[in-house]
């Protein structure tokens, strides 16, 4: 799939077919995640992966934002110890951004491999941490639920580009080319 097409057509998928995700496909998702950029290339992430239906049910019970029956869940976690050791006091903030970047890579890779996936923030971090046996310094930041999509997902809207773009300074709506054209 062409990159731009992949970016535009990725959707948050919340209804999954019963087909399991083969381990090699799951491996590729994680590989993609680890190739995300990170501040200073510190890579302060850890990924805890499960395809165990019982464990996924338990995760669902502490994740109000998790819908459907995902076949795979990846907890994308900040490794606080690594982040703080290598980046100092600001490390946690940078690491959270890094994990978000890795999560987006994972979502796009899932889409490219024909899977449907959804990032989930609505969960109880301490409960997820305990269910997955994470040590105290490994903090789940986002969960990704994935599976083969059961149905097509409608495309949500986006704010128009003009509303969110400023050229050179806040509030300047026209592009430099347009400015020059009238003079
Ligand atoms: C930080 C973050 C947290 C999110 N949390 C949830 C969640 O808890 N549950 C959920 O169903 N979707 C969640 N989503 C998915 C968004 O609802 C979704 O990205 C948005 O509606 C746009 O749809 P799209 O991804 O199909 O373009 C989250 C997305 C992000 C980036």
mmCIF file of C-alpha atoms and ligand atoms in Angstrom:
data_model
loop_
_atom_site.group_PDB
_atom_site.id
_atom_site.type_symbol
_atom_site.label_atom_id
_atom_site.label_comp_id
_atom_site.label_asym_id
_atom_site.label_seq_id
_atom_site.Cartn_x
_atom_site.Cartn_y
_atom_site.Cartn_z
ATOM 1 C CA UNK A 1 0.000 0.000 0.000
ATOM 2 C CA UNK A 2 1.310 3.419 -0.911
ATOM 3 C CA UNK A 3 2.278 5.416 2.194
ATOM 4 C CA UNK A 4 -0.021 8.410 1.750
ATOM 5 C CA UNK A 5 -2.949 6.167 0.894
ATOM 6 C CA UNK A 6 -2.223 4.166 4.059
ATOM 7 C CA UNK A 7 -2.191 7.318 6.192
ATOM 8 C CA UNK A 8 -5.485 8.517 4.735
ATOM 9 C CA UNK A 9 -7.320 5.197 4.825
ATOM 10 C CA UNK A 10 -6.301 3.991 8.314
ATOM 11 C CA UNK A 11 -9.289 3.866 10.661
ATOM 12 C CA UNK A 12 -9.834 3.027 14.295
ATOM 13 C CA UNK A 13 -11.384 -0.436 14.055
ATOM 14 C CA UNK A 14 -13.394 -1.694 17.028
ATOM 15 C CA UNK A 15 -15.114 -4.803 15.616
ATOM 16 C CA UNK A 16 -12.971 -7.816 14.854
ATOM 17 C CA UNK A 17 -13.381 -11.145 13.061
ATOM 18 C CA UNK A 18 -12.622 -14.324 15.044
ATOM 19 C CA UNK A 19 -9.510 -15.125 12.950
ATOM 20 C CA UNK A 20 -6.354 -15.166 15.059
ATOM 21 C CA UNK A 21 -3.380 -12.988 14.189
ATOM 22 C CA UNK A 22 -0.398 -15.190 13.260
ATOM 23 C CA UNK A 23 2.655 -14.649 15.513
ATOM 24 C CA UNK A 24 4.798 -13.505 12.560
ATOM 25 C CA UNK A 25 2.245 -10.779 11.772
ATOM 26 C CA UNK A 26 2.251 -9.660 15.412
ATOM 27 C CA UNK A 27 6.039 -9.618 15.227
ATOM 28 C CA UNK A 28 5.961 -7.254 12.283
ATOM 29 C CA UNK A 29 3.696 -4.855 14.199
ATOM 30 C CA UNK A 30 6.240 -4.675 16.987
ATOM 31 C CA UNK A 31 9.109 -4.312 14.563
ATOM 32 C CA UNK A 32 7.336 -1.307 13.019
ATOM 33 C CA UNK A 33 6.748 0.163 16.480
ATOM 34 C CA UNK A 34 10.441 -0.003 17.362
ATOM 35 C CA UNK A 35 11.400 1.880 14.199
ATOM 36 C CA UNK A 36 9.571 4.982 15.345
ATOM 37 C CA UNK A 37 11.683 8.044 16.073
ATOM 38 C CA UNK A 38 12.471 8.801 19.710
ATOM 39 C CA UNK A 39 14.094 11.776 21.431
ATOM 40 C CA UNK A 40 17.869 11.180 21.395
ATOM 41 C CA UNK A 41 17.112 7.690 20.033
ATOM 42 C CA UNK A 42 16.614 6.607 23.627
ATOM 43 C CA UNK A 43 13.783 4.193 22.720
ATOM 44 C CA UNK A 44 12.209 4.319 26.168
ATOM 45 C CA UNK A 45 9.449 1.850 25.284
ATOM 46 C CA UNK A 46 8.412 -1.647 26.251
ATOM 47 C CA UNK A 47 5.581 -3.593 24.623
ATOM 48 C CA UNK A 48 3.580 -6.237 26.450
ATOM 49 C CA UNK A 49 1.648 -8.357 23.977
ATOM 50 C CA UNK A 50 -1.131 -10.831 24.565
ATOM 51 C CA UNK A 51 -3.371 -12.913 22.332
ATOM 52 C CA UNK A 52 -4.753 -14.956 25.209
ATOM 53 C CA UNK A 53 -8.574 -14.581 25.106
ATOM 54 C CA UNK A 54 -8.916 -14.848 28.893
ATOM 55 C CA UNK A 55 -6.277 -12.217 29.497
ATOM 56 C CA UNK A 56 -7.848 -9.956 26.860
ATOM 57 C CA UNK A 57 -11.203 -10.294 28.656
ATOM 58 C CA UNK A 58 -9.513 -9.283 31.912
ATOM 59 C CA UNK A 59 -7.943 -6.268 30.194
ATOM 60 C CA UNK A 60 -11.347 -5.342 28.809
ATOM 61 C CA UNK A 61 -12.816 -5.389 32.297
ATOM 62 C CA UNK A 62 -10.449 -2.580 33.331
ATOM 63 C CA UNK A 63 -10.566 -0.718 29.996
ATOM 64 C CA UNK A 64 -13.856 1.080 29.419
ATOM 65 C CA UNK A 65 -12.520 2.321 26.062
ATOM 66 C CA UNK A 66 -11.864 -1.154 24.655
ATOM 67 C CA UNK A 67 -14.640 -2.401 22.376
ATOM 68 C CA UNK A 68 -15.368 -5.629 20.498
ATOM 69 C CA UNK A 69 -13.327 -8.795 20.843
ATOM 70 C CA UNK A 70 -9.749 -7.947 19.915
ATOM 71 C CA UNK A 71 -7.543 -10.903 19.005
ATOM 72 C CA UNK A 72 -4.384 -9.165 20.102
ATOM 73 C CA UNK A 73 -3.668 -6.438 22.611
ATOM 74 C CA UNK A 74 -0.379 -4.596 22.845
ATOM 75 C CA UNK A 75 0.286 -2.465 25.894
ATOM 76 C CA UNK A 76 2.632 0.280 24.726
ATOM 77 C CA UNK A 77 4.520 1.256 27.842
ATOM 78 C CA UNK A 78 6.980 3.889 28.982
ATOM 79 C CA UNK A 79 10.069 2.454 30.619
ATOM 80 C CA UNK A 80 10.383 5.171 33.250
ATOM 81 C CA UNK A 81 13.691 3.942 34.523
ATOM 82 C CA UNK A 82 15.339 4.110 31.102
ATOM 83 C CA UNK A 83 13.686 7.450 30.337
ATOM 84 C CA UNK A 84 14.790 9.129 33.560
ATOM 85 C CA UNK A 85 18.264 7.607 33.603
ATOM 86 C CA UNK A 86 19.003 8.779 30.077
ATOM 87 C CA UNK A 87 16.998 12.008 29.701
ATOM 88 C CA UNK A 88 16.912 13.366 33.241
ATOM 89 C CA UNK A 89 13.867 14.943 34.881
ATOM 90 C CA UNK A 90 12.169 15.774 31.557
ATOM 91 C CA UNK A 91 12.541 12.156 30.472
ATOM 92 C CA UNK A 92 9.027 11.082 31.265
ATOM 93 C CA UNK A 93 7.451 13.725 29.073
ATOM 94 C CA UNK A 94 9.728 12.898 26.135
ATOM 95 C CA UNK A 95 9.170 9.183 26.631
ATOM 96 C CA UNK A 96 5.404 9.607 26.518
ATOM 97 C CA UNK A 97 5.739 11.335 23.154
ATOM 98 C CA UNK A 98 8.067 8.565 21.967
ATOM 99 C CA UNK A 99 5.579 5.864 22.929
ATOM 100 C CA UNK A 100 2.826 7.752 21.091
ATOM 101 C CA UNK A 101 5.035 7.811 17.985
ATOM 102 C CA UNK A 102 5.682 4.076 18.294
ATOM 103 C CA UNK A 103 1.971 3.465 18.714
ATOM 104 C CA UNK A 104 1.183 5.334 15.505
ATOM 105 C CA UNK A 105 3.759 3.198 13.676
ATOM 106 C CA UNK A 106 2.074 0.122 15.081
ATOM 107 C CA UNK A 107 -1.368 1.321 13.954
ATOM 108 C CA UNK A 108 -0.151 2.068 10.436
ATOM 109 C CA UNK A 109 1.669 -1.261 10.195
ATOM 110 C CA UNK A 110 -1.514 -3.034 11.305
ATOM 111 C CA UNK A 111 -3.434 -1.274 8.562
ATOM 112 C CA UNK A 112 -0.779 -2.117 5.980
ATOM 113 C CA UNK A 113 -0.970 -5.786 6.978
ATOM 114 C CA UNK A 114 -4.759 -5.889 6.573
ATOM 115 C CA UNK A 115 -5.543 -5.696 10.277
ATOM 116 C CA UNK A 116 -7.843 -3.311 12.068
ATOM 117 C CA UNK A 117 -6.560 -1.649 15.220
ATOM 118 C CA UNK A 118 -7.490 0.992 17.734
ATOM 119 C CA UNK A 119 -5.424 3.010 20.186
ATOM 120 C CA UNK A 120 -7.001 3.069 23.640
ATOM 121 C CA UNK A 121 -6.354 5.530 26.417
ATOM 122 C CA UNK A 122 -9.437 4.811 28.450
ATOM 123 C CA UNK A 123 -8.095 2.141 30.817
ATOM 124 C CA UNK A 124 -6.956 1.913 34.412
ATOM 125 C CA UNK A 125 -3.148 1.996 34.212
ATOM 126 C CA UNK A 126 -2.498 0.434 37.625
ATOM 127 C CA UNK A 127 -4.896 -2.440 36.915
ATOM 128 C CA UNK A 128 -3.384 -3.075 33.465
ATOM 129 C CA UNK A 129 0.087 -2.894 34.985
ATOM 130 C CA UNK A 130 -0.875 -5.546 37.514
ATOM 131 C CA UNK A 131 -2.698 -7.825 35.041
ATOM 132 C CA UNK A 132 0.323 -7.800 32.737
ATOM 133 C CA UNK A 133 2.846 -8.196 35.546
ATOM 134 C CA UNK A 134 4.672 -4.975 34.693
ATOM 135 C CA UNK A 135 7.191 -3.724 37.237
ATOM 136 C CA UNK A 136 6.449 -0.317 38.767
ATOM 137 C CA UNK A 137 8.682 1.563 36.365
ATOM 138 C CA UNK A 138 6.937 0.147 33.264
ATOM 139 C CA UNK A 139 3.846 2.284 32.800
ATOM 140 C CA UNK A 140 1.204 1.406 30.191
ATOM 141 C CA UNK A 141 0.597 4.565 28.157
ATOM 142 C CA UNK A 142 -1.650 3.359 25.348
ATOM 143 C CA UNK A 143 -3.213 0.005 24.595
ATOM 144 C CA UNK A 144 -3.605 -1.133 21.011
ATOM 145 C CA UNK A 145 -6.402 -3.582 20.309
ATOM 146 C CA UNK A 146 -6.178 -5.397 16.982
ATOM 147 C CA UNK A 147 -7.790 -8.085 14.879
ATOM 148 C CA UNK A 148 -8.897 -8.676 11.334
ATOM 149 C CA UNK A 149 -11.684 -6.168 10.712
ATOM 150 C CA UNK A 150 -15.196 -7.575 10.784
ATOM 151 C CA UNK A 151 -16.689 -4.827 8.665
ATOM 152 C CA UNK A 152 -15.791 -1.619 6.932
ATOM 153 C CA UNK A 153 -15.386 1.306 9.344
ATOM 154 C CA UNK A 154 -16.972 4.624 8.409
ATOM 155 C CA UNK A 155 -14.581 7.483 7.844
ATOM 156 C CA UNK A 156 -14.813 10.126 10.557
ATOM 157 C CA UNK A 157 -14.432 13.743 9.526
ATOM 158 C CA UNK A 158 -11.368 15.918 9.864
ATOM 159 C CA UNK A 159 -11.231 19.634 10.565
ATOM 160 C CA UNK A 160 -10.537 21.500 7.335
ATOM 161 C CA UNK A 161 -6.885 22.243 6.646
ATOM 162 C CA UNK A 162 -7.591 26.005 6.536
ATOM 163 C CA UNK A 163 -8.867 25.870 10.112
ATOM 164 C CA UNK A 164 -5.683 24.338 11.503
ATOM 165 C CA UNK A 165 -2.947 25.768 9.259
ATOM 166 C CA UNK A 166 -1.152 29.077 9.612
ATOM 167 C CA UNK A 167 1.441 30.217 7.090
ATOM 168 C CA UNK A 168 4.465 31.841 8.660
ATOM 169 C CA UNK A 169 2.523 33.372 11.543
ATOM 170 C CA UNK A 170 -0.567 32.672 13.590
ATOM 171 C CA UNK A 171 -3.736 33.600 11.735
ATOM 172 C CA UNK A 172 -2.139 33.991 8.306
ATOM 173 C CA UNK A 173 -4.340 31.797 6.178
ATOM 174 C CA UNK A 174 -3.008 32.270 2.672
ATOM 175 C CA UNK A 175 0.094 30.483 1.365
ATOM 176 C CA UNK A 176 3.175 32.590 0.446
ATOM 177 C CA UNK A 177 2.332 31.935 -3.251
ATOM 178 C CA UNK A 178 -1.160 33.358 -2.870
ATOM 179 C CA UNK A 179 0.187 36.458 -1.133
ATOM 180 C CA UNK A 180 2.570 37.182 -3.979
ATOM 181 C CA UNK A 181 -0.028 36.543 -6.695
ATOM 182 C CA UNK A 182 -2.072 39.751 -6.135
ATOM 183 C CA UNK A 183 0.850 42.202 -5.955
HETATM 184 C C1 LIG B 1 -4.586 9.240 22.470
HETATM 185 C C2 LIG B 1 -5.759 8.472 21.901
HETATM 186 C C3 LIG B 1 -6.638 7.838 22.761
HETATM 187 C C4 LIG B 1 -7.715 7.109 22.243
HETATM 188 N N1 LIG B 1 -8.497 6.409 23.117
HETATM 189 C C5 LIG B 1 -9.508 5.655 22.619
HETATM 190 C C6 LIG B 1 -10.275 4.830 23.501
HETATM 191 O O1 LIG B 1 -10.057 4.777 24.708
HETATM 192 N N2 LIG B 1 -11.259 4.091 22.945
HETATM 193 C C7 LIG B 1 -11.524 4.100 21.601
HETATM 194 O O2 LIG B 1 -12.428 3.388 21.165
HETATM 195 N N3 LIG B 1 -10.814 4.878 20.745
HETATM 196 C C8 LIG B 1 -9.806 5.636 21.214
HETATM 197 N N4 LIG B 1 -9.030 6.375 20.358
HETATM 198 C C9 LIG B 1 -9.320 6.368 18.916
HETATM 199 C C10 LIG B 1 -9.982 7.692 18.492
HETATM 200 O O3 LIG B 1 -11.308 7.702 18.949
HETATM 201 C C11 LIG B 1 -9.914 7.802 16.945
HETATM 202 O O4 LIG B 1 -8.560 7.886 16.548
HETATM 203 C C12 LIG B 1 -10.658 9.029 16.417
HETATM 204 O O5 LIG B 1 -12.043 8.897 16.650
HETATM 205 C C13 LIG B 1 -10.458 9.245 14.921
HETATM 206 O O6 LIG B 1 -10.827 8.101 14.184
HETATM 207 P P1 LIG B 1 -9.804 7.371 13.197
HETATM 208 O O7 LIG B 1 -8.681 6.832 14.042
HETATM 209 O O8 LIG B 1 -10.594 6.256 12.547
HETATM 210 O O9 LIG B 1 -9.321 8.364 12.195
HETATM 211 C C14 LIG B 1 -7.945 7.074 20.838
HETATM 212 C C15 LIG B 1 -7.049 7.726 19.987
HETATM 213 C C16 LIG B 1 -5.960 8.406 20.499
HETATM 214 C C17 LIG B 1 -4.979 9.055 19.547
#
